[in-house]
Coordinates of N, CA and C and ligand atoms in Angstrom, one line a residue:
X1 N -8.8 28.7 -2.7 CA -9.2 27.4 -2.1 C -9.7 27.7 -0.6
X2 N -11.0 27.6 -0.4 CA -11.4 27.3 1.0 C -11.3 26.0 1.6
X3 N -10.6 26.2 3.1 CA -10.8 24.7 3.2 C -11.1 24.9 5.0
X4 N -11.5 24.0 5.6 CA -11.4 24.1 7.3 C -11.0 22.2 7.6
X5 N -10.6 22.5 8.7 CA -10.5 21.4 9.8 C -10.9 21.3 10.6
X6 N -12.0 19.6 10.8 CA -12.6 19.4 12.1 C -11.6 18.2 13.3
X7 N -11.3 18.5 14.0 CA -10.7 17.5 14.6 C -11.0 18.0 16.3
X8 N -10.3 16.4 16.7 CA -11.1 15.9 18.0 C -9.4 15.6 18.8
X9 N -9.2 16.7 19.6 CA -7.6 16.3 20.2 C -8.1 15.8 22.1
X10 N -8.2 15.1 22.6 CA -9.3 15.0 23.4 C -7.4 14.5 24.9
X11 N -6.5 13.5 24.5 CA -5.4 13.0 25.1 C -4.8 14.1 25.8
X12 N -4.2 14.5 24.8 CA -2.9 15.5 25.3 C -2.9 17.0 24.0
X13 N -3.9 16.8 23.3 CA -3.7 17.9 21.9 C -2.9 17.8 21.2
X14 N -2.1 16.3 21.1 CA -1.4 16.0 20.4 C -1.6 16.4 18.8
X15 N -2.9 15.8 18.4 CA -3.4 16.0 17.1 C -3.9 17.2 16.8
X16 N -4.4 18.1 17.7 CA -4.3 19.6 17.5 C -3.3 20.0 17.2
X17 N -2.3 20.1 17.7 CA -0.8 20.3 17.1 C -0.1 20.4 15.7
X18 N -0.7 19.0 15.3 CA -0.5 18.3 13.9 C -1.0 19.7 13.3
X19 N -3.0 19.7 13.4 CA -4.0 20.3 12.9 C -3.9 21.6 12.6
X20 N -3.1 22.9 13.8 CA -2.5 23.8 13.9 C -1.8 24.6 13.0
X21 N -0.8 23.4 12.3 CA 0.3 23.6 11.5 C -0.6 23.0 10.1
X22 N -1.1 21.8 9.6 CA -1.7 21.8 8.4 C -2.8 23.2 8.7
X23 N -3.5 23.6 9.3 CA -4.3 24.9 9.3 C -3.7 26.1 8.9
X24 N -2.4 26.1 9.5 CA -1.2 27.7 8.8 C -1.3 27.5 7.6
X25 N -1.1 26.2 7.0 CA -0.5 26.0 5.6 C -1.7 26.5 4.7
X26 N -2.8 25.5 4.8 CA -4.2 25.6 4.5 C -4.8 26.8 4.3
X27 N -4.5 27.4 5.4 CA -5.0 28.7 5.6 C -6.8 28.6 6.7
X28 N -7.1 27.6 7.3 CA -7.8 26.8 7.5 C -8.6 26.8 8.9
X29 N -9.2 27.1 9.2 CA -9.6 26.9 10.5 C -9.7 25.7 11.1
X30 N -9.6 25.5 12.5 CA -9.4 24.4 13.2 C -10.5 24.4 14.2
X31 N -12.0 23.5 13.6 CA -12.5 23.3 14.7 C -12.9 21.8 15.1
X32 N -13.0 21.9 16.8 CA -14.0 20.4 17.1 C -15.8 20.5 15.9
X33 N -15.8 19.0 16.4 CA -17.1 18.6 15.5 C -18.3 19.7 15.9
X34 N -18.1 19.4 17.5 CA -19.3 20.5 18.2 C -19.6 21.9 17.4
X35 N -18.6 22.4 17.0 CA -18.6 23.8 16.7 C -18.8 24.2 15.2
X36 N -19.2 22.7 14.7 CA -19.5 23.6 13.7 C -20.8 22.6 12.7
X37 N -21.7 23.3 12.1 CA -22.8 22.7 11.8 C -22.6 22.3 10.0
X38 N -23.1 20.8 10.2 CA -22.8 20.1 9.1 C -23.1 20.7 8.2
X39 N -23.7 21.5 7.6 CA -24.1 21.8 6.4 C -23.3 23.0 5.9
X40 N -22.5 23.5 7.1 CA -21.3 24.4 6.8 C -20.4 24.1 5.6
X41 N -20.2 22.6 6.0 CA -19.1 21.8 5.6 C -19.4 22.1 3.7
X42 N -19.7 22.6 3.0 CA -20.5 22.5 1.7 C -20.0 23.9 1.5
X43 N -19.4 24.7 2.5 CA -18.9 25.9 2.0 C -17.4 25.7 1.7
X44 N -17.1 24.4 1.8 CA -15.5 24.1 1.7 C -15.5 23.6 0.0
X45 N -14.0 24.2 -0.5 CA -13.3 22.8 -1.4 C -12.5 21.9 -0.5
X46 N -12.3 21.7 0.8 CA -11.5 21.2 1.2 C -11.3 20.7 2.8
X47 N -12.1 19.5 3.2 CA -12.4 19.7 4.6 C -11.6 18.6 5.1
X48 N -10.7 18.6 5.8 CA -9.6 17.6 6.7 C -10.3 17.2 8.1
X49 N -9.9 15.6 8.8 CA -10.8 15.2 9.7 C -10.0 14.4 10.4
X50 N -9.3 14.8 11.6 CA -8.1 14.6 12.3 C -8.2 13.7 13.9
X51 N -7.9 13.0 14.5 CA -7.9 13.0 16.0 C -6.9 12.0 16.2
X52 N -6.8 11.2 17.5 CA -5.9 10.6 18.0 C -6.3 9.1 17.7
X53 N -5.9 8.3 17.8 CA -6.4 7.0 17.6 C -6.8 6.6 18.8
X54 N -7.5 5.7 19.2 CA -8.2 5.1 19.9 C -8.9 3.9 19.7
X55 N -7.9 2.7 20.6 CA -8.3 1.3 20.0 C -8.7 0.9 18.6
X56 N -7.7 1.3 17.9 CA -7.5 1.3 16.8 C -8.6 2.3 15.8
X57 N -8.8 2.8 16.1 CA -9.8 3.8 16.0 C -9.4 5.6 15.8
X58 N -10.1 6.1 15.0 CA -10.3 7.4 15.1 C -11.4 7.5 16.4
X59 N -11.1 8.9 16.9 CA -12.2 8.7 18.0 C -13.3 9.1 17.9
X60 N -14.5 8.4 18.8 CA -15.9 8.8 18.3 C -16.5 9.6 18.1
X61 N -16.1 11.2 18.6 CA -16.6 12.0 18.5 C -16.7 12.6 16.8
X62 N -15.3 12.3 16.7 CA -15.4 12.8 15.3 C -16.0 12.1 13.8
X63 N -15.9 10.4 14.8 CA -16.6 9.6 13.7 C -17.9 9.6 13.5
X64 N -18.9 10.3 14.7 CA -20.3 10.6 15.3 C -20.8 11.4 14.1
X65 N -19.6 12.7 13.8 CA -20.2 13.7 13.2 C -20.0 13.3 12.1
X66 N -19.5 12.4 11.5 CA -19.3 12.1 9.9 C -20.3 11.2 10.0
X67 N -20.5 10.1 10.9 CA -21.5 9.1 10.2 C -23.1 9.7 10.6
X68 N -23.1 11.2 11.2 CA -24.5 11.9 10.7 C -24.6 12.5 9.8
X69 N -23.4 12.6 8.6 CA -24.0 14.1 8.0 C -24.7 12.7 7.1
X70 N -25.7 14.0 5.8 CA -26.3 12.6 4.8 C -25.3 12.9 3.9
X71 N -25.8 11.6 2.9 CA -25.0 11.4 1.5 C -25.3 12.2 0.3
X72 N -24.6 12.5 0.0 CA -24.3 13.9 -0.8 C -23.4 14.1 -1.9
X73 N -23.3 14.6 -3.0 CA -21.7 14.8 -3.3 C -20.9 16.0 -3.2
X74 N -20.0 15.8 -2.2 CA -19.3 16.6 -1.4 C -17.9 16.6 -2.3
X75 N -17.1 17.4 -1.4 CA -15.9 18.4 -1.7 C -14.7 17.1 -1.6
X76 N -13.3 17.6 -1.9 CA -12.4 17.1 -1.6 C -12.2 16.6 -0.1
X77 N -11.4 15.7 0.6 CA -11.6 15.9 1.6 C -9.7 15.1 2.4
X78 N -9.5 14.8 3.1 CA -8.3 14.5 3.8 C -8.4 14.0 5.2
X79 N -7.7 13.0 5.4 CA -7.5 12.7 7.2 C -6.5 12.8 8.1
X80 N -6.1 12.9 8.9 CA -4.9 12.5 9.5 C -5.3 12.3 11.2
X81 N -3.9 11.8 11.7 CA -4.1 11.1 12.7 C -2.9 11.2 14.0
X82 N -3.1 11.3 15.0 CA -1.8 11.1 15.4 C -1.8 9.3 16.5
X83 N -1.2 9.0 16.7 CA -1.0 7.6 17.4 C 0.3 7.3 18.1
X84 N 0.4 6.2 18.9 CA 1.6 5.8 19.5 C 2.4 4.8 18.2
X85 N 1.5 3.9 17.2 CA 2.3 3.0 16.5 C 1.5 3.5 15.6
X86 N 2.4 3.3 14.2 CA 1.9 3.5 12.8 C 1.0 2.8 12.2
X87 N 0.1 3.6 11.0 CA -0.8 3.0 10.7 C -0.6 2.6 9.3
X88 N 0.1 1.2 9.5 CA 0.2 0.0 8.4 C -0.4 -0.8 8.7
X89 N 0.0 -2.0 7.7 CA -0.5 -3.2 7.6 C -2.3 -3.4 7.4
X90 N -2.9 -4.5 7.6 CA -4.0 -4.8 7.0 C -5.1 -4.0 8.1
X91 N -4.4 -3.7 9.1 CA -5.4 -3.6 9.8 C -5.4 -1.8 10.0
X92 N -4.7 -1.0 8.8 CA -4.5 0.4 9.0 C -5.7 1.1 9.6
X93 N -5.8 1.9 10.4 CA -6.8 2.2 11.5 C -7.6 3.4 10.3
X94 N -7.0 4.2 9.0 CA -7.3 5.4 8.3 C -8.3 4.7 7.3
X95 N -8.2 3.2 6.8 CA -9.0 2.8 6.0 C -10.6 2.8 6.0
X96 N -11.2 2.3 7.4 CA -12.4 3.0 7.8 C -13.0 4.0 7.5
X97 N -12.1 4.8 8.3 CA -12.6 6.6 8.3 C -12.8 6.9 7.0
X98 N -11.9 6.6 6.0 CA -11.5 6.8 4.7 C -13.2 6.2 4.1
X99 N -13.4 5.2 3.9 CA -14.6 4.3 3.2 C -15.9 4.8 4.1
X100 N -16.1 5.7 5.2 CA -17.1 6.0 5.8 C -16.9 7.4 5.0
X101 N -16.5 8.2 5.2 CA -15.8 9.4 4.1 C -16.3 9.5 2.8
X102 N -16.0 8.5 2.1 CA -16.1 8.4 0.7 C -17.7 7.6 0.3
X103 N -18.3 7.2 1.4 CA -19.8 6.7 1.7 C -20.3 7.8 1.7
X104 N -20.0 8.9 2.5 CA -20.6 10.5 2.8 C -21.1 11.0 1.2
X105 N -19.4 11.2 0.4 CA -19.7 11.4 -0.6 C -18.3 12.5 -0.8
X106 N -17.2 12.3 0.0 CA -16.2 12.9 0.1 C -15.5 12.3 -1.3
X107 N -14.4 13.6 -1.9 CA -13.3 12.3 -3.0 C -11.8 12.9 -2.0
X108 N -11.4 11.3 -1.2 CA -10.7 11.4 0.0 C -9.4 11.5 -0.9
X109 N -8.4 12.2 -0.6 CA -7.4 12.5 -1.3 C -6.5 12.4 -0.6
X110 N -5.9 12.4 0.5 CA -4.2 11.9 1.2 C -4.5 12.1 2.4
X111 N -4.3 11.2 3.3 CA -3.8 10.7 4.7 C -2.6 11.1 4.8
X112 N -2.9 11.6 6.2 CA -1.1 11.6 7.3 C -2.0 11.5 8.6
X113 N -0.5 10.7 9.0 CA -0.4 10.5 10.6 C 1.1 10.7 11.1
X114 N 1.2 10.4 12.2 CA 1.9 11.1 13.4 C 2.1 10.4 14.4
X115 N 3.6 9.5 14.8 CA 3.6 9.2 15.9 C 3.8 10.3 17.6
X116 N 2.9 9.5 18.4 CA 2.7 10.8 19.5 C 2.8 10.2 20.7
X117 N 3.0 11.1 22.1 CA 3.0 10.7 23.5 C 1.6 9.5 23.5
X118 N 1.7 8.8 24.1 CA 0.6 7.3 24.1 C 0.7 7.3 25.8
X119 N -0.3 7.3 26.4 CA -0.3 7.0 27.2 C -1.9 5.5 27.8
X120 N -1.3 5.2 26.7 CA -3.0 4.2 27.0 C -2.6 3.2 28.6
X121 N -3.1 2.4 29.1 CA -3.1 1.8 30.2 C -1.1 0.8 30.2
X122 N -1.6 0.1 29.4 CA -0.3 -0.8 29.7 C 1.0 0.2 29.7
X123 N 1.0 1.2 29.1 CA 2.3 2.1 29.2 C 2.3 3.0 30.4
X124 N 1.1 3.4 31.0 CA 1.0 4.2 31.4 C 1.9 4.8 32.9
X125 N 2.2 3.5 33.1 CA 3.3 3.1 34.8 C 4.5 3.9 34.0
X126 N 5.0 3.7 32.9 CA 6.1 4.0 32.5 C 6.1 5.5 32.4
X127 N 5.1 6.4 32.4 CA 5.3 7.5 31.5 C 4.8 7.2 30.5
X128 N 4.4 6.4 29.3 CA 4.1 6.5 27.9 C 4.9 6.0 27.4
X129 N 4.5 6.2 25.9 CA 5.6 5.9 24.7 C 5.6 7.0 24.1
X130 N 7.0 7.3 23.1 CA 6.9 8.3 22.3 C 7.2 9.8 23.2
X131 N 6.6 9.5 24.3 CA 7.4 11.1 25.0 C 8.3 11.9 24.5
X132 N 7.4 13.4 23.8 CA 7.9 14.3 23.4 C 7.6 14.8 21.9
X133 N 6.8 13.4 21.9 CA 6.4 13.8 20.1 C 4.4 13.9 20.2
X134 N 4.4 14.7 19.0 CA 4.7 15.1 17.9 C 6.5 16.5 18.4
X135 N 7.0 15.9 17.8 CA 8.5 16.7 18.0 C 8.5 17.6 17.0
X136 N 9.7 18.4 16.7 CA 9.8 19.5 15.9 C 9.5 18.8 14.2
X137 N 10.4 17.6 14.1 CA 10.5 16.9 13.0 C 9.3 16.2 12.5
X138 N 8.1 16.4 13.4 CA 6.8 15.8 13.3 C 6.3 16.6 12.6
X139 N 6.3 17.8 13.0 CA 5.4 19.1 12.9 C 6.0 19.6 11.2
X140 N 7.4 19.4 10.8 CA 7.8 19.7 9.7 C 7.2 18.9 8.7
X141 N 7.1 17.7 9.0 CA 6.4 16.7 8.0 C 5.1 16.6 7.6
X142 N 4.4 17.5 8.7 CA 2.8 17.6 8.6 C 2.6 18.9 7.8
X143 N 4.0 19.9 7.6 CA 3.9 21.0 7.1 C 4.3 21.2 5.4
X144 N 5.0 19.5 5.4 CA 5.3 19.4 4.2 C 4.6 18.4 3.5
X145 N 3.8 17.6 4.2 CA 2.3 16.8 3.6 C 1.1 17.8 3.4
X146 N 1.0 19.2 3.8 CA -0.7 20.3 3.7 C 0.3 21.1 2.8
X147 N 1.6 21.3 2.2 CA 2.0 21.9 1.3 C 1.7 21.6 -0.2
X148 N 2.3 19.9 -0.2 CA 2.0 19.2 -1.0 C 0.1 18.8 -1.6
X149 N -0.5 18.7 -0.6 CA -2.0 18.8 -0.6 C -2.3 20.5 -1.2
X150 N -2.0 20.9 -0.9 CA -2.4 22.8 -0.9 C -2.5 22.8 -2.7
X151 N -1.1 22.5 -2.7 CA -0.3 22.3 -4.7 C -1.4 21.5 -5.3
X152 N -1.7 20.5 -4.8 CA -2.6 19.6 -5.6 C -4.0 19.7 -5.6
X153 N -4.4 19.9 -4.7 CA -6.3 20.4 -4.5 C -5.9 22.1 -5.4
X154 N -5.6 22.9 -5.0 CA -5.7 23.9 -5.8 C -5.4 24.3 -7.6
X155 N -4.6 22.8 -7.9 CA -4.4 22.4 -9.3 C -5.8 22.2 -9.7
X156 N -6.7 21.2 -9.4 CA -7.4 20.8 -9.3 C -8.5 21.4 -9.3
X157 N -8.9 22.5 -9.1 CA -10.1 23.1 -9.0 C -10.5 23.9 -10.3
X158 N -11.9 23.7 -10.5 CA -11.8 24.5 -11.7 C -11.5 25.7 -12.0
X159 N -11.0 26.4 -12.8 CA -10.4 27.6 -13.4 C -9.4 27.8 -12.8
X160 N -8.9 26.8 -12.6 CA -7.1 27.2 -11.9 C -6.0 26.4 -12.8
X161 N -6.3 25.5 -13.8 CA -5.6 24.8 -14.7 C -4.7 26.0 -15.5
Ligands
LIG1 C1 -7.3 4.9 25.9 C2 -6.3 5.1 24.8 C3 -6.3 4.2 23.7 C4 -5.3 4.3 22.7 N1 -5.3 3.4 21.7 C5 -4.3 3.5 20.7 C6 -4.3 2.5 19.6 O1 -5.1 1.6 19.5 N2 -3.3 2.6 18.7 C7 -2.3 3.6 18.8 O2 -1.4 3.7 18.0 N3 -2.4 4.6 19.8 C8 -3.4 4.5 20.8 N4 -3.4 5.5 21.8 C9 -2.5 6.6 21.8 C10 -3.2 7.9 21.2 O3 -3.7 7.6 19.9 C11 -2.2 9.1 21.2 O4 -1.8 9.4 22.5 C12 -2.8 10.3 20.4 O5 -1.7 11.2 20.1 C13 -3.8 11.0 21.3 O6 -4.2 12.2 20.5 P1 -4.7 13.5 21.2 O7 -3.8 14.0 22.2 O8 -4.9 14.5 20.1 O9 -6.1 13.2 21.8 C14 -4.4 5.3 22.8 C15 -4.4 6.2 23.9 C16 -5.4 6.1 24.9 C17 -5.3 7.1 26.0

């Protein structure tokens, strides 16, 4: 299974961190959007698309590069995220990315996120929120969410049944 990671850690490299450890697992390279040209992306079964949240948002850089590639039908694909508050409820921040993704021509297969140091304005007098995470217990759970992915996309491919 080939796969790479594009992500955008721009805060603190929080979500590089994450991206780091699903990339050990993966086997995977970890690059920003800049570095690598879209039509690469076609050499993957497997391309993950990661950054920090931002105003409820993935950040733009990485949404820039997904809402230029064209539509196509593409590879497996995966997101993750890191943030100060979790991404539930109606207004989950991954559902976007996800339906822009699967507009591309991605078949989007499992999200993870990550709570992380936050320092957006209203926190910011304090220090943040979350200070200190992604923690050790973060990084284990992002290692046992690209395990479980690993098992499953590589079931999945043909002549591996
Ligand atoms: C300007 C700004 C806006 C942010 N907006 C949100 C937000 O809407 N929701 C949230 O949960 N976290 C928010 N955060 C926290 C970041 O998502 C968090 O720090 C993330 O881990 C940054 O990732 P990075 O270090 O990989 O860039 C915001 C942080 C900043 C600086």
């Amino acid at each position: 299974m080939k796969a790479i990671i594009v992500c955008t850690s721009v805060s603190h490299g929080n979500t590089k961190r994450i991206a780091d450890v699903i990339g050990e697992v993966l086997d995977a390279r970890v690059v920003e959007p800049g570095d690598i040209d879209a039509a690469q992306l076609a050499d993957y079964d497997l391309v993950g698309f990661g950054s920090g949240i931002y105003l409820r948002s993935y950040h733009e850089d990485l949404r820039s590069f997904i809402e230029a590639l064209p539509e196509e039908r593409r590879s497996k694909a995966f997101v993750f995220a890191t943030s100060g508050f979790p991404d539930k409820g109606i207004h989950r921040f991954s559902r976007p990315l996800v339906q822009l993704l699967e507009q591309k021509g991605f078949d989007v297969v499992a999200a993870f996120s990550s709570r992380a140091w936050d320092t957006y304005f209203p926190f910011k007098p304090f220090g943040g929120i979350r200070k200190g995470r992604p923690n050790a217990d973060d990084l284990e759970s992002a290692r046992t969410f690209a395990e479980v992915l690993r098992g499953s996309v590589q079931d999945s491919l043909p002549g591996t049944g």
